Coordinates of C-alpha atoms and ligand atoms in Angstrom, one line a residue:
M1 CA -31.5 -2.2 -93.9
N2 CA -29.1 0.6 -92.7
L3 CA -30.3 3.3 -90.2
I4 CA -30.5 6.1 -92.7
D5 CA -33.0 4.1 -94.9
K6 CA -35.0 3.1 -92.0
I7 CA -35.3 6.7 -90.9
K8 CA -36.2 7.7 -94.5
G9 CA -38.8 5.0 -94.6
L10 CA -40.4 6.1 -91.3
A11 CA -40.5 9.6 -92.4
A12 CA -42.3 8.7 -95.6
D13 CA -44.8 6.5 -93.6
Q14 CA -45.4 9.5 -91.3
F15 CA -45.6 12.1 -93.9
E16 CA -49.4 12.2 -94.5
D17 CA -50.1 12.4 -90.8
S18 CA -47.6 15.1 -90.4
V19 CA -49.2 17.2 -93.1
A20 CA -52.5 16.9 -91.2
I21 CA -50.8 18.0 -88.0
R22 CA -49.2 20.9 -89.6
R23 CA -52.4 22.0 -91.2
H24 CA -54.2 21.7 -87.8
L25 CA -51.5 23.8 -86.1
H26 CA -51.5 26.3 -89.0
A27 CA -55.3 26.7 -88.8
N28 CA -55.0 27.3 -85.0
P29 CA -52.1 29.6 -84.4
E30 CA -51.4 31.2 -81.0
L31 CA -49.3 34.2 -80.0
S32 CA -46.1 34.2 -78.1
F33 CA -46.5 33.0 -74.4
H34 CA -50.1 32.0 -75.2
E35 CA -49.5 28.6 -77.0
H36 CA -51.9 26.7 -74.6
E37 CA -53.6 24.7 -77.2
T38 CA -50.6 24.0 -79.1
S39 CA -48.7 23.0 -76.0
A40 CA -51.6 20.6 -75.0
F41 CA -51.6 19.1 -78.5
V42 CA -47.9 18.5 -78.4
V43 CA -48.2 16.8 -75.0
E44 CA -51.1 14.6 -76.3
K45 CA -49.1 13.6 -79.3
L46 CA -46.0 12.7 -77.2
T47 CA -48.0 10.9 -74.7
E48 CA -49.5 8.7 -77.5
M49 CA -45.9 7.8 -78.5
G50 CA -45.4 6.4 -75.0
L51 CA -43.2 9.4 -73.8
K52 CA -43.6 11.2 -70.6
P53 CA -43.6 14.9 -71.5
E54 CA -43.0 17.5 -68.8
H55 CA -45.0 20.6 -69.5
G56 CA -45.5 24.1 -68.0
I57 CA -41.9 25.1 -68.4
A58 CA -41.8 28.8 -69.3
G59 CA -45.6 28.7 -69.1
T60 CA -46.3 26.6 -72.3
G61 CA -43.0 24.8 -72.9
V62 CA -42.8 21.0 -73.3
V63 CA -39.8 18.8 -72.7
A64 CA -39.6 15.1 -73.3
L65 CA -36.7 12.5 -73.3
I66 CA -36.3 9.6 -75.6
E67 CA -33.8 7.1 -74.1
G68 CA -31.9 4.9 -76.3
R69 CA -29.6 2.2 -75.1
N70 CA -27.1 3.4 -72.5
P71 CA -29.1 6.6 -72.1
S72 CA -26.5 8.5 -70.0
K73 CA -23.8 8.1 -72.7
K74 CA -24.5 11.3 -74.4
V75 CA -27.5 13.7 -74.7
V76 CA -28.6 15.7 -77.8
G77 CA -31.2 18.5 -77.5
L78 CA -33.6 19.2 -80.5
R79 CA -35.6 22.4 -80.3
A80 CA -38.8 23.6 -82.0
D81 CA -40.6 26.8 -81.5
M82 CA -44.5 26.9 -81.3
D83 CA -45.6 30.5 -81.5
A84 CA -47.2 32.5 -84.3
L85 CA -47.3 36.2 -85.3
P86 CA -49.8 39.0 -85.1
I87 CA -50.5 39.0 -88.9
F88 CA -53.6 38.6 -90.9
E89 CA -53.2 35.7 -93.2
A90 CA -53.9 36.5 -96.8
N91 CA -53.4 32.9 -98.2
D92 CA -56.4 31.3 -99.9
I93 CA -56.0 27.8 -98.5
S94 CA -58.3 25.2 -96.9
Y95 CA -56.3 25.4 -93.6
K96 CA -56.2 29.2 -93.4
S97 CA -55.8 30.6 -89.9
K98 CA -59.1 30.4 -87.9
N99 CA -57.7 32.9 -85.4
E100 CA -58.1 36.2 -87.1
G101 CA -55.1 38.5 -86.9
V102 CA -52.9 35.6 -85.9
M103 CA -50.7 33.6 -88.4
H104 CA -48.0 31.0 -88.5
A105 CA -45.9 33.2 -90.8
C106 CA -42.5 32.1 -89.6
G107 CA -43.1 28.4 -90.1
H108 CA -43.1 27.5 -86.4
D109 CA -46.1 25.2 -87.2
V110 CA -43.7 23.3 -89.5
H111 CA -41.0 23.2 -86.8
T112 CA -43.4 21.8 -84.2
T113 CA -44.8 19.3 -86.7
S114 CA -41.3 18.2 -87.8
L115 CA -40.1 17.7 -84.2
L116 CA -43.2 15.6 -83.4
G117 CA -42.4 13.5 -86.6
T118 CA -38.7 13.2 -85.4
A119 CA -40.0 12.0 -82.0
K120 CA -42.2 9.4 -83.6
I121 CA -39.2 8.1 -85.7
L122 CA -36.7 8.0 -82.8
T123 CA -39.2 6.3 -80.4
A124 CA -39.5 3.6 -83.1
L125 CA -35.8 3.2 -83.4
K126 CA -34.8 3.7 -79.7
D127 CA -33.1 0.2 -79.5
E128 CA -30.9 1.2 -82.4
F129 CA -29.0 4.3 -80.9
E130 CA -27.1 5.0 -77.7
G131 CA -27.8 8.0 -75.6
T132 CA -30.7 10.3 -75.0
V133 CA -32.6 12.8 -77.2
K134 CA -34.1 15.7 -75.3
L135 CA -37.1 17.2 -77.2
V136 CA -37.6 21.0 -76.4
F137 CA -40.8 22.6 -77.6
Q138 CA -40.5 26.2 -76.7
P139 CA -43.0 29.2 -76.5
A140 CA -42.4 32.7 -77.7
E141 CA -39.5 32.8 -80.1
E142 CA -41.0 36.0 -81.6
K143 CA -41.3 38.1 -78.4
A144 CA -38.7 39.4 -76.0
P145 CA -37.3 38.2 -73.8
G146 CA -37.7 34.9 -75.7
G147 CA -39.1 31.6 -74.7
A148 CA -35.7 30.2 -74.9
S149 CA -34.2 32.5 -72.2
I150 CA -37.0 31.6 -69.8
M151 CA -36.6 27.8 -70.4
I152 CA -32.9 28.0 -69.7
K153 CA -33.6 29.9 -66.5
E154 CA -36.1 27.2 -65.6
G155 CA -33.5 24.5 -66.1
V156 CA -34.1 23.1 -69.7
L157 CA -30.4 22.7 -70.2
E158 CA -29.9 20.7 -67.0
N159 CA -30.9 17.1 -65.9
P160 CA -29.8 15.9 -68.3
R161 CA -27.6 18.6 -69.8
P162 CA -27.4 18.3 -73.6
N163 CA -23.9 18.1 -75.1
G164 CA -25.3 19.8 -78.1
M165 CA -28.4 21.6 -79.2
L166 CA -29.9 21.4 -82.8
G167 CA -32.5 23.8 -84.2
Q168 CA -34.0 23.8 -87.7
H169 CA -35.8 26.7 -89.3
V170 CA -37.8 27.1 -92.5
A171 CA -36.1 28.9 -95.4
P172 CA -38.2 30.5 -98.0
N173 CA -35.2 31.6 -99.9
I174 CA -33.9 28.0 -100.2
P175 CA -35.7 25.5 -102.6
V176 CA -37.4 22.6 -101.0
G177 CA -34.9 19.6 -101.0
K178 CA -32.0 21.7 -99.9
I179 CA -30.4 22.4 -96.4
G180 CA -28.3 25.3 -95.4
F181 CA -25.5 25.6 -92.8
R182 CA -23.1 28.2 -91.5
E183 CA -20.3 27.7 -89.0
G184 CA -19.6 30.4 -86.4
M185 CA -21.5 33.6 -86.2
Y186 CA -24.8 33.4 -88.1
M187 CA -27.5 35.7 -86.8
A188 CA -27.4 38.9 -84.8
S189 CA -28.0 40.3 -81.3
T190 CA -31.0 42.6 -81.4
D191 CA -31.5 45.6 -79.1
E192 CA -34.2 48.1 -79.3
I193 CA -33.0 51.8 -78.8
Y194 CA -35.4 54.5 -77.8
L195 CA -34.1 58.1 -77.6
T196 CA -36.2 61.0 -76.4
V197 CA -34.8 64.5 -77.2
K198 CA -36.3 67.2 -75.1
G199 CA -35.9 70.9 -76.1
Q200 CA -38.1 73.9 -75.8
G201 CA -41.0 74.3 -78.2
G202 CA -42.5 77.5 -79.6
H203 CA -43.2 79.6 -82.6
G204 CA -41.4 78.5 -85.8
A205 CA -40.6 82.1 -86.5
A206 CA -38.8 82.6 -83.2
P207 CA -36.2 79.8 -83.0
D208 CA -34.0 82.0 -81.0
Q209 CA -36.5 81.7 -78.2
C210 CA -36.7 77.9 -78.5
I211 CA -34.4 74.8 -78.3
D212 CA -35.3 73.0 -81.5
P213 CA -35.4 69.3 -80.8
I214 CA -36.1 68.5 -84.5
L215 CA -32.6 69.9 -85.4
V216 CA -31.0 68.3 -82.3
A217 CA -32.5 64.9 -83.3
S218 CA -31.3 65.4 -86.9
H219 CA -27.7 65.9 -85.6
I220 CA -28.0 62.9 -83.3
I221 CA -29.0 60.5 -86.1
V222 CA -26.2 61.7 -88.4
A223 CA -23.7 61.5 -85.7
L224 CA -24.7 58.1 -84.4
Q225 CA -24.4 56.6 -88.0
Q226 CA -20.6 57.1 -87.6
I227 CA -20.3 54.8 -84.6
V228 CA -20.5 51.7 -86.7
S229 CA -18.4 53.1 -89.6
R230 CA -15.6 54.6 -87.2
N231 CA -15.6 52.7 -83.9
R232 CA -16.4 49.1 -84.9
K233 CA -13.8 46.8 -86.3
P234 CA -14.7 46.6 -90.1
T235 CA -14.7 42.8 -90.1
N236 CA -17.3 42.6 -87.3
P237 CA -20.9 42.9 -88.7
S238 CA -23.0 45.5 -87.0
V239 CA -26.1 47.6 -88.1
L240 CA -27.6 50.6 -86.5
T241 CA -31.0 51.6 -88.0
F242 CA -33.4 54.2 -86.9
G243 CA -36.8 53.4 -88.4
K244 CA -39.0 55.8 -86.6
I245 CA -38.8 59.5 -85.7
V246 CA -41.7 61.3 -84.3
G247 CA -41.7 65.2 -83.6
L248 CA -45.2 66.5 -83.5
G249 CA -44.8 70.2 -84.5
A250 CA -46.0 71.8 -87.5
T251 CA -44.6 74.0 -90.3
N252 CA -44.8 77.0 -87.9
V253 CA -44.5 75.1 -84.6
I254 CA -41.2 73.7 -82.9
P255 CA -42.3 70.9 -80.7
N256 CA -41.0 70.2 -77.3
E257 CA -39.7 66.8 -77.9
V258 CA -38.7 64.3 -80.5
K259 CA -38.7 60.5 -80.2
I260 CA -36.3 58.4 -82.2
D261 CA -36.6 54.5 -82.2
G262 CA -34.1 52.2 -83.7
T263 CA -32.4 48.8 -83.7
F264 CA -28.7 47.8 -83.0
R265 CA -27.7 44.4 -84.2
N266 CA -24.3 42.7 -83.7
M267 CA -22.4 39.4 -83.8
N268 CA -20.0 40.2 -81.0
E269 CA -21.0 40.7 -77.4
E270 CA -18.1 42.8 -76.4
W271 CA -18.7 45.3 -79.3
R272 CA -22.5 45.2 -78.6
E273 CA -21.8 46.6 -75.0
K274 CA -19.2 49.1 -76.2
G275 CA -21.5 50.2 -78.9
L276 CA -24.5 50.7 -76.7
G277 CA -22.3 52.9 -74.4
L278 CA -21.1 54.9 -77.3
I279 CA -24.6 55.5 -78.6
K280 CA -25.7 56.7 -75.2
K281 CA -22.8 59.0 -74.7
M282 CA -22.9 60.5 -78.1
A283 CA -26.8 61.1 -78.0
E284 CA -26.5 62.6 -74.6
T285 CA -23.5 64.9 -75.2
M286 CA -24.7 66.1 -78.7
A287 CA -28.1 67.1 -77.1
E288 CA -26.4 68.8 -74.2
S289 CA -24.0 70.7 -76.5
M290 CA -27.1 72.1 -78.2
G291 CA -28.9 73.0 -75.0
A292 CA -31.3 70.0 -75.0
T293 CA -31.3 66.7 -73.3
C294 CA -31.5 63.2 -74.7
Q295 CA -32.9 60.3 -72.7
F296 CA -31.4 57.0 -73.8
E297 CA -33.4 53.7 -73.2
V298 CA -32.4 50.2 -74.5
I299 CA -34.5 47.1 -74.4
R300 CA -32.1 44.2 -74.7
G301 CA -33.1 41.5 -77.2
Y302 CA -31.5 38.2 -78.0
P303 CA -27.7 37.5 -78.1
Y304 CA -25.9 36.8 -81.4
L305 CA -26.3 33.2 -82.6
E306 CA -23.0 31.3 -82.7
N307 CA -23.1 28.0 -84.6
N308 CA -20.3 25.9 -82.8
P309 CA -18.0 25.2 -85.7
E310 CA -17.0 21.6 -84.8
L311 CA -20.6 20.5 -84.1
T312 CA -21.9 22.3 -87.2
R313 CA -19.2 20.5 -89.3
K314 CA -20.4 17.2 -88.0
I315 CA -24.1 17.9 -88.5
R316 CA -23.4 19.2 -92.0
K317 CA -21.6 15.9 -92.8
A318 CA -24.5 13.9 -91.4
A319 CA -26.9 16.1 -93.6
E320 CA -24.8 15.5 -96.7
A321 CA -25.1 11.7 -96.1
Y322 CA -28.8 12.1 -95.7
M323 CA -29.5 14.6 -98.5
G324 CA -26.6 14.3 -100.9
K325 CA -23.7 16.6 -100.9
E326 CA -25.2 18.6 -103.8
N327 CA -28.3 19.5 -101.7
V328 CA -26.4 21.1 -98.8
V329 CA -25.7 24.8 -99.2
D330 CA -23.8 27.6 -97.4
L331 CA -25.8 30.3 -95.6
D332 CA -24.9 33.9 -95.5
L333 CA -24.8 36.0 -92.4
W334 CA -28.2 37.2 -91.6
M335 CA -28.7 40.3 -89.2
A336 CA -32.1 39.1 -88.0
G337 CA -32.4 37.8 -84.4
E338 CA -33.4 34.3 -83.2
D339 CA -33.8 33.3 -79.7
F340 CA -32.2 29.9 -80.4
A341 CA -29.1 32.1 -79.8
F342 CA -29.6 31.8 -75.9
Y343 CA -29.0 28.0 -76.2
S344 CA -25.9 28.8 -78.3
Q345 CA -24.5 30.9 -75.6
V346 CA -24.7 28.0 -73.1
V347 CA -24.1 24.8 -75.0
D348 CA -22.5 23.9 -78.4
S349 CA -25.3 24.6 -80.9
C350 CA -26.1 24.2 -84.5
F351 CA -29.0 26.1 -86.1
Y352 CA -29.6 25.2 -89.8
R353 CA -32.1 26.1 -92.5
L354 CA -34.7 23.8 -94.2
G355 CA -35.5 24.8 -97.7
T356 CA -39.2 25.4 -98.2
R357 CA -39.4 27.4 -101.4
N358 CA -41.1 26.2 -104.6
E359 CA -41.3 28.7 -107.4
A360 CA -43.5 26.4 -109.6
K361 CA -46.1 26.2 -106.9
G362 CA -45.8 30.0 -106.3
I363 CA -44.4 29.4 -102.8
V364 CA -41.9 32.3 -102.7
S365 CA -43.2 34.9 -99.9
G366 CA -40.8 35.7 -97.2
V367 CA -41.3 34.9 -93.4
H368 CA -43.4 37.4 -91.5
T369 CA -45.5 38.3 -94.6
P370 CA -49.2 37.6 -94.9
T371 CA -48.7 35.3 -97.9
F372 CA -46.0 33.1 -96.3
N373 CA -46.2 29.4 -97.0
V374 CA -44.1 26.4 -97.3
D375 CA -43.8 23.4 -99.7
E376 CA -45.0 20.7 -97.2
N377 CA -42.6 18.2 -98.8
A378 CA -40.1 19.9 -96.6
I379 CA -41.8 18.4 -93.6
E380 CA -40.8 14.8 -94.6
I381 CA -37.2 16.0 -95.0
G382 CA -37.3 18.1 -91.9
M383 CA -38.4 15.3 -89.6
G384 CA -36.2 12.6 -91.0
L385 CA -33.1 14.7 -91.2
M386 CA -33.6 15.8 -87.6
A387 CA -33.9 12.3 -86.5
W388 CA -30.8 11.3 -88.5
N389 CA -28.7 14.4 -87.3
A390 CA -29.6 13.4 -83.7
V391 CA -28.5 9.8 -83.8
S392 CA -25.5 10.7 -85.9
E393 CA -24.4 13.2 -83.3
L394 CA -25.1 10.6 -80.4
A395 CA -22.8 8.2 -82.3
N396 CA -19.9 10.7 -82.5
N397 CA -17.4 10.6 -79.7
Ligands
ZN401 ZN1 -40.0 34.9 -87.0
ZN402 ZN1 -39.0 31.9 -86.8

């Protein structure tokens, strides 16, 4: 039997156990940086497979190596995130979240389950491939500064250093049975912007005796919208959105200050820095020209996610062999953030999407919604494909 069929067979054998694991994780979700039980569960499962997991990296992170023949030949890293979101689950299912207000609404239960399944397949086949697979179970994808950035600081990309990193994420907009790829820039850097406009409050009937921060804030918002349209290269994706403005005056009260919160998202690190500088300067000088002040604060999020084109082409080819060419689709740019981006800034990386949608079963809700769910058949595909992608990449020169 060839390797691809062996992997498919092992994934099918493992499927029922994997669904049970996924339901266990789904029912017991934990928030970012608090994945203690999940992490202990992962360690237990890896130990049962005969692996020697190292835990406690970035708090709850777990790393384990599966060594094939000639283990130093090449190293491929496989990443799964383990955290859930602060959402009240609205699904009526037997494995509904038991941890009220916390929900696996981004499919990280599926990612953790799939990588455990992949580990099981690869340990069974370790005499059939050369090189080493590094399993990375990380905390806190959903919360800045991101579990990936801390794991990297704590050395996850060293000893041994992966030649490439692969990550797989559920996709509720792609039908189960299909996989999506995109070469090059894929997801955005995410920075949070907080502006505080300070004026001088007073009676709404006496604006001449005030410095109206509502008016100043309005000018700032309109002016800042021209930064992306006039200063950024048109072929370079960039979004500036202000989703919150708070000025607590009244119909007849001019307030002292107005707060404006927004997000700045990009796919180019140079423009990201330049854009942040322009936003700061324009907000400050616009306020100053109107007699007010504007404080600029930025909380830096994840960098943009770059899918190494050469690695992505190779993994896509492997996926086509596993899934059939007709089941591999192109992904659009997506201006959301993803902390897998940190790995992509250090080593060649490929982040692809696992279809989980099933309209016939009513599984259509988006990630981060209270009714999000997946077609669990995706787990069998996810774990087998990840195993196949890893051994294919190890075999590539
Ligand atoms: Zn998410
Ligand atoms: Zn996610």
